[in-house]
XYZ file of C-alpha atoms in Angstrom:
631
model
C -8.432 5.003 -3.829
C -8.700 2.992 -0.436
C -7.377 3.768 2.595
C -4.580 1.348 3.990
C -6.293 1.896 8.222
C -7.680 -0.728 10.021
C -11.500 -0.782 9.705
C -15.388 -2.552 11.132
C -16.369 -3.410 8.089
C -15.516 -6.741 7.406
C -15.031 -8.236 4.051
C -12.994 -11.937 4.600
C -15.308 -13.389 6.830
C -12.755 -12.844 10.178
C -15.842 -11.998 12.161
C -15.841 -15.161 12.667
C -13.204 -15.298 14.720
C -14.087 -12.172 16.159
C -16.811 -13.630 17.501
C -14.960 -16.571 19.106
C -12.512 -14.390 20.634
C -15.410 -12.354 22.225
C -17.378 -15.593 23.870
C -14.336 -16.248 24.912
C -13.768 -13.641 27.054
C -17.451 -13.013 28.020
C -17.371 -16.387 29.162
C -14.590 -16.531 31.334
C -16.746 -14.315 33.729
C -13.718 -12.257 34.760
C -11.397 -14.743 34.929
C -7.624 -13.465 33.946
C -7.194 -14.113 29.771
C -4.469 -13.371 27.600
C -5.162 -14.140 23.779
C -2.560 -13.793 20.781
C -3.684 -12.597 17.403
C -0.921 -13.284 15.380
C -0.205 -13.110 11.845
C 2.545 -11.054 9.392
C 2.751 -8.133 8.513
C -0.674 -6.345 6.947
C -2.870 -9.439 7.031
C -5.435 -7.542 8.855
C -4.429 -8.053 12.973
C -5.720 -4.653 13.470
C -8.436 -5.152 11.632
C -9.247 -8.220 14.009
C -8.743 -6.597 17.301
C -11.115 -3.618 15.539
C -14.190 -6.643 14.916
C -13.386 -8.158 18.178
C -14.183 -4.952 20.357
C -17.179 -3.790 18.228
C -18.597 -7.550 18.844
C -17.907 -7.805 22.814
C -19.895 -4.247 22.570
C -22.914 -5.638 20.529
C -22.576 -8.329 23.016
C -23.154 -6.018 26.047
C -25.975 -4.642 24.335
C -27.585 -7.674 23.854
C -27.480 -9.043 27.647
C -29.721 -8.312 29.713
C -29.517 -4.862 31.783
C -27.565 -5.333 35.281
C -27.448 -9.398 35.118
C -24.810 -8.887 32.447
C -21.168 -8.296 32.470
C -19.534 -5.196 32.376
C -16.317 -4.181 30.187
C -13.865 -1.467 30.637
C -12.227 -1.237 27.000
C -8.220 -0.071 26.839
C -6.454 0.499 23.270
C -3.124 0.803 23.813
C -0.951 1.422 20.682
C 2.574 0.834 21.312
C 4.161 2.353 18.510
C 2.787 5.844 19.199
C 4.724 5.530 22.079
C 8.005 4.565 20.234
C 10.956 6.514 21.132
C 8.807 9.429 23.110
C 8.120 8.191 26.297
C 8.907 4.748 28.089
C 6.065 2.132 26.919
C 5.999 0.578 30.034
C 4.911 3.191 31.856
C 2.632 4.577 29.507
C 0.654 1.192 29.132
C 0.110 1.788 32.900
C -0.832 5.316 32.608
C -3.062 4.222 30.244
C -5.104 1.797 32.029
C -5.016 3.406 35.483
C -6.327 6.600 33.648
C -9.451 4.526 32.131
C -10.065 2.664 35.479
C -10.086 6.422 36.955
C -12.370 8.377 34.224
C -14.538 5.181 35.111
C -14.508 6.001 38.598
C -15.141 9.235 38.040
C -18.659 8.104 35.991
C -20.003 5.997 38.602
C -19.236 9.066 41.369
C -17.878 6.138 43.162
C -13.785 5.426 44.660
C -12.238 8.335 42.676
C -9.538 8.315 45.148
C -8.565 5.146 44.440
C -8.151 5.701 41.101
C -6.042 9.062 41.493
C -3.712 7.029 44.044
C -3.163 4.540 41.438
C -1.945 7.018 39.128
C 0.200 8.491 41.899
C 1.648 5.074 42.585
C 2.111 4.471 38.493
C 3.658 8.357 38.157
C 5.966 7.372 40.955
C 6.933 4.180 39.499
C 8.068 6.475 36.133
C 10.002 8.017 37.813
C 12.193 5.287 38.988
C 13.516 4.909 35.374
C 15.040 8.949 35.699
C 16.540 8.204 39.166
C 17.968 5.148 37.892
C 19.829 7.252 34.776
C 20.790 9.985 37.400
C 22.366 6.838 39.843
C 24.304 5.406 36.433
C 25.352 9.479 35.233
C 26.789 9.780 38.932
C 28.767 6.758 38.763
C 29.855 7.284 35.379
C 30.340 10.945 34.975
C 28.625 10.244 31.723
C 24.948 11.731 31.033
C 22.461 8.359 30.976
C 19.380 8.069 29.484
C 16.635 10.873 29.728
C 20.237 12.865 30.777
C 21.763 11.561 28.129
C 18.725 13.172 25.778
C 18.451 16.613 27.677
C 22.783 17.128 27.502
C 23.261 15.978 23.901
C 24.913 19.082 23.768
C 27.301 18.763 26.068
C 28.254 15.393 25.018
C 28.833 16.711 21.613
C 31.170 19.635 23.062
C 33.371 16.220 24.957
C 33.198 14.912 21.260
C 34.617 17.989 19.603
C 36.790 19.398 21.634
C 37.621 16.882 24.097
C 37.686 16.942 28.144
C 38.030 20.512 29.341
C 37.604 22.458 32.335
C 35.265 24.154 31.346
C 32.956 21.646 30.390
C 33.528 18.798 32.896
C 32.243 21.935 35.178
C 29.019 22.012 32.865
C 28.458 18.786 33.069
C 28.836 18.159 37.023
C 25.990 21.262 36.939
C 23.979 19.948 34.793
C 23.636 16.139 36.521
C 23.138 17.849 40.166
C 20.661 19.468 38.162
C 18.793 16.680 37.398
C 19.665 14.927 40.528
C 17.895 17.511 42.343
C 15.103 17.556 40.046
C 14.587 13.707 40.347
C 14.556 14.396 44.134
C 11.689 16.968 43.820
C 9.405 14.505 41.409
C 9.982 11.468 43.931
C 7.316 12.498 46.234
C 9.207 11.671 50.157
C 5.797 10.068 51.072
C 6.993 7.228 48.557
C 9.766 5.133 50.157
C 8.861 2.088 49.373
C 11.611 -0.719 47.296
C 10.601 -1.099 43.661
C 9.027 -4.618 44.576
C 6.947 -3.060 47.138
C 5.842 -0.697 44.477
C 4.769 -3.519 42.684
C 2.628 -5.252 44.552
C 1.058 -1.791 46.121
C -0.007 -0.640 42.383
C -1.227 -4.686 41.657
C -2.854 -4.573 45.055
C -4.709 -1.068 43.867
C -5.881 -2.093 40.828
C -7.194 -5.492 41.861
C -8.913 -3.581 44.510
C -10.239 -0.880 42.389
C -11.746 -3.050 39.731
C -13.476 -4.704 42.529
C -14.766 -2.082 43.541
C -16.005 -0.838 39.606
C -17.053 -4.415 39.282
C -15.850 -4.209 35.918
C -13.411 -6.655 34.002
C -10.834 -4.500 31.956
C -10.296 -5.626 28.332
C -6.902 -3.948 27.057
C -6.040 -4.602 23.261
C -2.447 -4.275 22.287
C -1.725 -3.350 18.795
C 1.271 -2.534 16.169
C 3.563 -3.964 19.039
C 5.942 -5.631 16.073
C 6.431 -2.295 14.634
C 8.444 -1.263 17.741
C 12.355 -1.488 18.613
C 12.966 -4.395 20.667
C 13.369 -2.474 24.000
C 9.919 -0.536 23.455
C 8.430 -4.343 22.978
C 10.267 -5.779 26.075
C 8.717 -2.470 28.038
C 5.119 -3.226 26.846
C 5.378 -7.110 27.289
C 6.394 -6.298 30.751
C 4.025 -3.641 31.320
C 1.238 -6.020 30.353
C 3.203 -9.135 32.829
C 2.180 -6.799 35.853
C -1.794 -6.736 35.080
C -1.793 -10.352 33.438
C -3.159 -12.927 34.723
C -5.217 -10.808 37.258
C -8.969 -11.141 38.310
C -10.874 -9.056 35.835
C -8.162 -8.686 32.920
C -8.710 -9.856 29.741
C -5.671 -9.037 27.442
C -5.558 -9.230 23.352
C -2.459 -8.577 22.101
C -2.198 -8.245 18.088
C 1.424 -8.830 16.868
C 3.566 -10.865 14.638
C 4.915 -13.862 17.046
C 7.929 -13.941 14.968
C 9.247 -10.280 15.298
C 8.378 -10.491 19.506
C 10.712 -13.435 19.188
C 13.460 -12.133 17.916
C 12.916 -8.495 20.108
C 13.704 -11.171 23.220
C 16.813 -12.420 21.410
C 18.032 -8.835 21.197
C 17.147 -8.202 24.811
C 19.650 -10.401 26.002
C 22.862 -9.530 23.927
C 26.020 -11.689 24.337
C 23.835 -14.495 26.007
C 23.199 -17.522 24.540
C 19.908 -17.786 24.113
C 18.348 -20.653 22.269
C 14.829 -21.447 20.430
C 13.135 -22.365 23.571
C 13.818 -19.719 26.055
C 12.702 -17.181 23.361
C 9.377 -19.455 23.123
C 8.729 -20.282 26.407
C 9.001 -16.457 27.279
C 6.298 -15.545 24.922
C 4.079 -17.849 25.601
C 4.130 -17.337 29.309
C 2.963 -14.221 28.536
C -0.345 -15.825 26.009
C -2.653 -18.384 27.129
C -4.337 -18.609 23.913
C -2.501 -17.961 20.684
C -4.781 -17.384 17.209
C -3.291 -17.147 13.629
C -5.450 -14.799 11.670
C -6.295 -17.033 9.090
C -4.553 -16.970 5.478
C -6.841 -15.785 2.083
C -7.626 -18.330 -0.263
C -8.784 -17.904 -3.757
C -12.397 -17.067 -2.926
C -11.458 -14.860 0.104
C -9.104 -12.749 -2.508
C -11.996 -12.190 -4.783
C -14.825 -11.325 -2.111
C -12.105 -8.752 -1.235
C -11.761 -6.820 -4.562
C -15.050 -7.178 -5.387
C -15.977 -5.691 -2.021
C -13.054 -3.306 -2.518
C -14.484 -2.032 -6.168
C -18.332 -2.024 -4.773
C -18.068 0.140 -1.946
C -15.788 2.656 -4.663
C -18.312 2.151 -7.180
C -20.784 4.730 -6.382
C -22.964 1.760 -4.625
C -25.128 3.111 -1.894
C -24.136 2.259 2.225
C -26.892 0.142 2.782
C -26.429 -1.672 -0.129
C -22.801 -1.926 0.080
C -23.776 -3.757 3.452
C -26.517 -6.149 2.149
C -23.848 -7.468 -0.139
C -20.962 -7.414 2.598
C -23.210 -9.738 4.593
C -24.228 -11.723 1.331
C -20.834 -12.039 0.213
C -19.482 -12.925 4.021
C -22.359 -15.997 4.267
C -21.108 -17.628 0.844
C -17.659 -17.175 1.841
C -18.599 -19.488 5.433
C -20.051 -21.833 3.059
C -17.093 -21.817 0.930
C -16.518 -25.217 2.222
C -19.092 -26.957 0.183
C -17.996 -25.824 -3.036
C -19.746 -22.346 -2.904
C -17.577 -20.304 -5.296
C -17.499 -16.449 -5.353
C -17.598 -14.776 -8.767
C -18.584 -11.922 -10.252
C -21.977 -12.580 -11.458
C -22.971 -13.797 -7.866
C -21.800 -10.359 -6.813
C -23.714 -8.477 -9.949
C -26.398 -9.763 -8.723
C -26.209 -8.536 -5.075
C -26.373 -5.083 -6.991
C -29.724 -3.523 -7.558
C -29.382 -2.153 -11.154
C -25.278 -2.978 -11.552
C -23.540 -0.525 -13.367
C -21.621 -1.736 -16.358
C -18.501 0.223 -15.443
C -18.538 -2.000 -11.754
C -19.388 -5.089 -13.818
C -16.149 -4.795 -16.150
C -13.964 -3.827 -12.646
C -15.991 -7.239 -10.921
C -14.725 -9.351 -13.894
C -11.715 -8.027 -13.732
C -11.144 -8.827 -9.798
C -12.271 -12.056 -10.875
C -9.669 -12.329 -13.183
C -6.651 -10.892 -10.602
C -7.354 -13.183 -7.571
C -5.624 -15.994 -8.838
C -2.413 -14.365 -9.340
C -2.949 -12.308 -5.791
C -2.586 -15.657 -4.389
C -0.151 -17.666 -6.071
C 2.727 -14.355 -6.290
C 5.347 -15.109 -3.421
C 5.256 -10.935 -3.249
C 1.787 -10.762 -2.392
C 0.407 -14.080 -1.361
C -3.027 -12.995 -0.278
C -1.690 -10.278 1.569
C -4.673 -8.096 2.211
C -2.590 -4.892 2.619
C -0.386 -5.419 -0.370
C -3.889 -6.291 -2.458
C -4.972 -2.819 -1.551
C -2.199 -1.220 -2.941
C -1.919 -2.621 -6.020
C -5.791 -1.748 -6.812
C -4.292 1.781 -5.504
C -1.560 1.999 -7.983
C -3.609 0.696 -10.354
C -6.407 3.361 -9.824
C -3.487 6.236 -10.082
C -2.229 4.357 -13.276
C -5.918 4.965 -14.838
C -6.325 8.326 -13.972
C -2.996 9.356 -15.241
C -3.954 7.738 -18.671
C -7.685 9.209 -18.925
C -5.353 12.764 -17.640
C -2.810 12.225 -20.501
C -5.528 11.399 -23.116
C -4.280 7.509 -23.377
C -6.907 4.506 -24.010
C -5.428 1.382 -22.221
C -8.116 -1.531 -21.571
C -8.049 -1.654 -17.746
C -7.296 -5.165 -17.849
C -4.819 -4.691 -20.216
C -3.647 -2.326 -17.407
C -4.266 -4.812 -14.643
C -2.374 -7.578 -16.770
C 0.523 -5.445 -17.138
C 1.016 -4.088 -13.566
C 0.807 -7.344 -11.935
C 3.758 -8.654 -14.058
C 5.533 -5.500 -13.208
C 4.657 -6.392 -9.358
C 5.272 -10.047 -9.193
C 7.656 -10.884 -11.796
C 11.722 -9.791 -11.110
C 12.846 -6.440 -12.098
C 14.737 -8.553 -15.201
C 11.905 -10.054 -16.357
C 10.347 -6.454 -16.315
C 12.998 -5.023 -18.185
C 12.540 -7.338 -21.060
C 9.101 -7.040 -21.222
C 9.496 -3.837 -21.804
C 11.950 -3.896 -24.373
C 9.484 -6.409 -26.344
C 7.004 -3.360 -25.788
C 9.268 -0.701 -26.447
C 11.084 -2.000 -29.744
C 8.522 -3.320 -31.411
C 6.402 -1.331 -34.743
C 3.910 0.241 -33.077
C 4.258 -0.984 -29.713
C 2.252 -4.361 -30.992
C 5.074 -6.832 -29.764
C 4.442 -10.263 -32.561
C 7.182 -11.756 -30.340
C 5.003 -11.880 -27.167
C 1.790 -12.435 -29.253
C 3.720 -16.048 -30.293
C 4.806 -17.041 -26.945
C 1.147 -16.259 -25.198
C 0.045 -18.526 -28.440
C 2.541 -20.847 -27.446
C 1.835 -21.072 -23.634
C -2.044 -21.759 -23.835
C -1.387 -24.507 -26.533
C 0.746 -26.094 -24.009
C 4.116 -26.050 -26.078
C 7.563 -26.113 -24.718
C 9.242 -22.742 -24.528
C 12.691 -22.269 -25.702
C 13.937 -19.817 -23.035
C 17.031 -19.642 -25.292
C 15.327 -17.181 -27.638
C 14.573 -15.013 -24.775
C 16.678 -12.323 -22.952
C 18.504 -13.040 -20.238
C 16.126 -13.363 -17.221
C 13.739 -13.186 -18.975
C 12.604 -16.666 -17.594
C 13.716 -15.977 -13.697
C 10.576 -17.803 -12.193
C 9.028 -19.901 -15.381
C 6.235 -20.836 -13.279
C 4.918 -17.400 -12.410
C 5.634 -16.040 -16.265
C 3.932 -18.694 -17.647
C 0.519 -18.475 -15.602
C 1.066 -14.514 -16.434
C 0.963 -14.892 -20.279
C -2.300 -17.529 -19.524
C -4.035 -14.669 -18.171
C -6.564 -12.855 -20.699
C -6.542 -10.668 -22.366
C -4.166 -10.974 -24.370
C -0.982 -8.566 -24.594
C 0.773 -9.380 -27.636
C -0.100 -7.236 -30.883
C -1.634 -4.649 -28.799
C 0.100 -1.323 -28.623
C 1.102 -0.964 -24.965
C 3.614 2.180 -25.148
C 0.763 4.546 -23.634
C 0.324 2.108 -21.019
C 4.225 1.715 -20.185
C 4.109 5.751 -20.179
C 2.303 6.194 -17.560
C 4.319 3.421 -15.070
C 7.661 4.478 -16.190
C 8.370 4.847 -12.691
C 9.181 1.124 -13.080
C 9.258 1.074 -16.732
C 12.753 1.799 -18.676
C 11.029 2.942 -21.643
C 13.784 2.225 -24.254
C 15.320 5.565 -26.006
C 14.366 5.565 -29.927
C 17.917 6.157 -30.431
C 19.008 3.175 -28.879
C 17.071 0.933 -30.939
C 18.346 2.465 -34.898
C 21.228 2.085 -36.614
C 23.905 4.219 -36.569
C 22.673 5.087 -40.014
C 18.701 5.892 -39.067
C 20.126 8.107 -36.087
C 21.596 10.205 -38.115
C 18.438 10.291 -40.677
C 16.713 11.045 -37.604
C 18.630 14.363 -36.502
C 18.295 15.685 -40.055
C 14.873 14.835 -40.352
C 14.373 16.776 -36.771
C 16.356 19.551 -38.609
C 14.762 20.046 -41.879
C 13.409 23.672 -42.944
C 11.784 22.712 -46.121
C 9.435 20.421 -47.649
C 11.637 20.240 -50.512
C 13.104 16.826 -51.527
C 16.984 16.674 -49.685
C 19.436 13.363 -49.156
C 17.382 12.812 -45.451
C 14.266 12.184 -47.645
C 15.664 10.152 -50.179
C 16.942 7.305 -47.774
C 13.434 6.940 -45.908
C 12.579 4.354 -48.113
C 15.083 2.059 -47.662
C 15.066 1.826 -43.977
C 13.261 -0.919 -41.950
C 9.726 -0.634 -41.519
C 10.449 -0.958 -37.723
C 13.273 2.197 -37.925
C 10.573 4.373 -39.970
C 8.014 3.284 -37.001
C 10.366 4.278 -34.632
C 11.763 7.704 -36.590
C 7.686 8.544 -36.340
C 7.475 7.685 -32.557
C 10.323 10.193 -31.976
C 9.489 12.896 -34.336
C 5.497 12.357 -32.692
C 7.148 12.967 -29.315
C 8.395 16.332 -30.521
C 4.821 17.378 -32.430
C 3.908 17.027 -29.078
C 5.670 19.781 -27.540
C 3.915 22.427 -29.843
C 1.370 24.451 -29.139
C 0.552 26.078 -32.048
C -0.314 24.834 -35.625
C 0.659 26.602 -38.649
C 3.870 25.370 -39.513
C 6.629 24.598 -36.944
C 9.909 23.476 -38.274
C 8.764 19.886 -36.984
C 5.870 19.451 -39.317
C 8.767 19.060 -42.280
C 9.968 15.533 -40.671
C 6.913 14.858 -40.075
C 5.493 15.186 -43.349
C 8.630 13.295 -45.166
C 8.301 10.185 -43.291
C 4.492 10.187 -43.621
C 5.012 10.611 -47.534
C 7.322 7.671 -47.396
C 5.262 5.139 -45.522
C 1.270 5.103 -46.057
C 1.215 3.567 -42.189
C 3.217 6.061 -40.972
C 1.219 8.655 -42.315
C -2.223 6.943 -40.768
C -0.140 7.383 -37.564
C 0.195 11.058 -38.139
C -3.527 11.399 -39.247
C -4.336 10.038 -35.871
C -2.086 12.447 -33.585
C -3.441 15.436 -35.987
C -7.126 14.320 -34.722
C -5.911 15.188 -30.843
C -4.610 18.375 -31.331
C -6.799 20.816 -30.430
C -8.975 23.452 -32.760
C -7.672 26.457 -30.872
C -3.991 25.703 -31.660
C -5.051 25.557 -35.470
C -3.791 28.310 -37.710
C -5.394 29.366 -41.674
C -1.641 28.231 -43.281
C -1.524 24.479 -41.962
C -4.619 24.176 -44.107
C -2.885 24.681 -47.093
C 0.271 22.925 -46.170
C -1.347 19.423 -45.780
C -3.555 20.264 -48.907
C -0.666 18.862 -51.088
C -0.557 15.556 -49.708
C -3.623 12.726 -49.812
C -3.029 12.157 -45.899
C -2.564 15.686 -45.666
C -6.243 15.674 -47.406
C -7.818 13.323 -45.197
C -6.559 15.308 -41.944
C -8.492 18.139 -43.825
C -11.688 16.617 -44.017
C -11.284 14.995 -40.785
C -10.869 18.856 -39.456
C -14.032 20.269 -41.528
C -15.609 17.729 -39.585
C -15.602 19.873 -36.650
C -17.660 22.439 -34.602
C -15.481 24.221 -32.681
C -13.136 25.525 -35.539
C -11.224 29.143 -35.239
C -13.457 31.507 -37.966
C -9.704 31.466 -40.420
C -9.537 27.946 -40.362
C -12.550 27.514 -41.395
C -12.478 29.804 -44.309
C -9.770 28.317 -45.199
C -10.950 25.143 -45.472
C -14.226 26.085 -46.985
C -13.048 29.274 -49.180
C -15.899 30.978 -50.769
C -15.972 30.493 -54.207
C -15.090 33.119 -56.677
C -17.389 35.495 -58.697
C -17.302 35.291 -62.221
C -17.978 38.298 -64.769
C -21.125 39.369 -64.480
């Protein structure tokens, strides 16, 4: 499994960027910066701002001693704040709190530092004395009032304006009021403007006096509610564009743009207000750059070598390996797997196979609309996929994993439809081994034209994406795949038996799940005339049942069972094979003689003798002594 958390390590090449975002700011010398990193949802932002601030600190290593620069490093996650505290003045608290611990390091204008914090803890407050202004107006509990009397709100929702609780409400506002009154120190009169400019005028002075330029990185600020967004972006308005601030604020552009739309409700607000305010706030905006075809592959081949039992430093020589051939991509320099084998001192076959296969997935990683490169969505599919495996190798099923791999991407990327008829090929068909979907993967790679018509309905939704799907190998079609649908039938509507017979073989099948007798009855007699699909699928039922047992003489179930495999020769080489999982200990001395009077039955016999691990009774009853004669 892989962890879906920002990380150092890169494997797409972005330090690239990284790096250009760093000399960026180390070359400004101080000068104010403000630099976007924008990009949707999970295509690595925070990733980006992680390789940006480990860079700018190999940087400072680098120069020399007190000729270079030096950096004060903020992270300020806005979502932690969502809905807890007001992100405005936590983004404050934040950096003041830094600039002070700093301070505190160099033994040098603590005080400063403290009165900043003073000045910022004042400036919180003004948000309570404003809800305590509004409640008094209103008579209605505002804000952080609103919060703390929820109760009393609800007792003016239930039971209306009384007396008695107008009185508890009046209390409970002059409580606050004179609370409010207590945490607004008196020294403090100054008009929120004047605030303003006193806390800009402190921290201007106290970086100064640091000699320190403060680099605050911004993150997960399009997971927040619009007013939590507004709050930050203003927040960060009162430190940009000051001597010695360099800001990086990681963020979808889109989802800030629309938070300022909601801001102003009722107003009409059109395309290039919303712009302009943003970028007012950005000098330089950055796109983190999309995944191509190579970039998708270094990235599950990187994903599967540093799972694959690889050791660290040789999970970094081929990081860096596979990072330089992806900056020469440009020239034609294409990542596969057996560059990547090769990066591998003595490559395991197990990571070969998983190297081929992430060779074989990238394509399809790119070109599905519901992953598109998507770094975040590539990781969990390899995690479902990984849970998908060890579920099988749990359950005792063999899939191929890119049989596995195959399968789950169509479940991914292909409409829920489309799914559903897949798996009704699957489900339906003798065996599992659909001959329909063998034909039309035959028909797709020799470039004929596919009659949807003879398809289910939707089964064709997006032609395009189907139709590279069935190109993929290996091939699916005449391959049992009910083990593999088994174990996603989270997604898969694996198709009841029932469903699927006539009216005729339903009924054969409840007396067959019935019998108490190996004698011959009317339920055997009509097993040969059925379908060789509706015996297949009387077996898969009846199989389902044998599975529930958990011992081995002879249950009632063995009876059905037995019939069917007496009426069908590949019925019974199905039974022969679920006989060879069940387990020695659940064996008892009088199955032994119950399959000795069939020739499958016979077979399963010598397939048992063939083991070790056999209860002493079953044993001797396979292999009874013989007799003694007269002497």
């Amino acid at each position: 499994m892989w962890s879906d958390v920002e990380t150092e390590r890169d494997f797409l090449n972005f330090s690239v960027m990284a790096k250009l975002v760093s000399k960026m700011i180390v070359d400004a010398k101080g000068k104010a910066l403000s630099i976007g990193i924008s990009g949707g949802w999970g295509v690595g932002k925070s990733s980006m701002v992680k390789l940006i601030e480990a860079d700018l600190k190999a940087e400072l290593v680098s120069q020399p001693g007190d000729g270079g620069q030096k950096l004060l490093f903020v992270n300020f996650n806005a979502w932690l704040y969502q809905g807890h505290d007001d992100a405005k003045a936590a983004l404050m608290e934040e950096i003041a709190s830094e600039l002070t611990r700093c301070a505190a390091q160099q033994e040098t204008v603590v005080e400063k530092g403290l009165n900043l914090l003073k000045r910022i803890d004042v400036f919180r407050t003004l948000s309570v004395a404003g809800d305590i202004a509004a409640t008094l107006y209103t008579g209605v509990p505002i804000g952080g009032l609103a919060r703390a009397g929820k109760s009393l709100f609800d007792k003016f929702s239930g039971e209306g304006v009384t007396a008695e609780g107008y009185s508890a409400a009046t209390d409970a506002i002059k409580a606050g009021a004179e609370g409010a009154k207590g945490f607004l120190k008196p020294a403090e009169s100054q008009t929120p403007p004047q605030m303003i400019h006193a806390i800009r005028d402190e921290f201007v002075s106290l970086l100064n006096d640091l000699d320190v330029t403060l680099v605050v990185f911004v993150d997960d600020l399009d997971r927040c509610l619009p007013p939590t967004v507004i709050g930050t972006l203003e927040a960060m308005r009162l430190f940009l564009f000051m001597e010695r601030t360099a800001f990086i604020i990681a963020a979808d552009d889109k989802m800030i743009k629309e938070a300022v739309r909601v801001h102003f409700p009722g107003a009409k607000v059109d395309d290039d207000i919303v712009i302009s305010y943003f970028d007012k706030l950005i000098q330089v905006p950055l796109r983190v750059p999309p995944l191509g075809t190579n970039e998708v592959k270094a990235y599950l081949m990187m994903l599967f070598v540093e799972n694959g039992g690889v050791p660290d430093a040789d999970v970094e020589k081929v990081r860096v390996a596979v990072n330089a051939r992806l900056a020469e991509s440009w020239k034609g320099e294409a990542m596969d797997s057996e560059f990547v084998e090769n990066l591998v001192p003595n490559c395991p076959d197990s990571l070969k196979a998983e190297l081929a296969l992430a060779d074989r997935l990238a394509r399809q990683m790119i070109t599905s609309p519901k992953v598109n490169g998507n770094p975040r969505l590539i990781k969990r599919f390899m995690n479902t996929l990984s849970i998908r495996r060890s579920l099988a190798t749990v359950q005792g099923i063999t899939v191929n994993d890119a049989m596995f791999a195959k399968l789950l991407l169509f479940e991914r990327f292909a409409s829920q439809v489309s799914f559903n008829s897949l798996s009704e090929l699957i489900s339906s068909a003798e065996n599992g081994k659909s001959k329909e979907l063998r034909e039309l993967e035959a028909d797709v790679r020799d470039g004929k034209t596919i009659d949807e018509k003879r398809w289910p309905a939707g089964w064709f939704d997006d032609a395009k994406l189907i139709t590279d799907w069935l190109k993929l190998s290996p091939d699916l079609g005449g391959v049992d795949l009910r083990g593999a649908l088994h174990v996603g039938r989270e997604s898969a509507p694996i198709i009841a038996v029932e469903n699927k017979l006539t009216k005729n073989a339903a009924t054969l099948l409840s007396q067959l799940i019935s019998l108490k007798t190996s004698a011959p009855s009317q339920a055997t007699a009509q097993l040969p005339a059925l379908s060789t699909d509706e015996r297949a699928q009387i077996m898969t039922h009846l199989v389902d049942k044998a599975s529930e047992e958990t011992v081995w003489g002879t249950p009632d179930i063995l009876y059905g069972l037995a019939a069917v495999a007496d009426a069908d020769a590949a019925q019974a080489a199905r039974l022969s094979v679920f006989f060879s999982g069940v387990a020695s200990s659940a064996l008892k001395p009088n199955l032994v003689v119950r399959l000795g009077t069939s020739e499958w039955g016979k077979q399963v016999l010598a397939a048992f003798n063939r083991r070790t691990d056999l209860p002493p009774p079953v044993a001797r009853a396979l292999n009874p002594a013989p007799s003694k004669g007269p002497k």
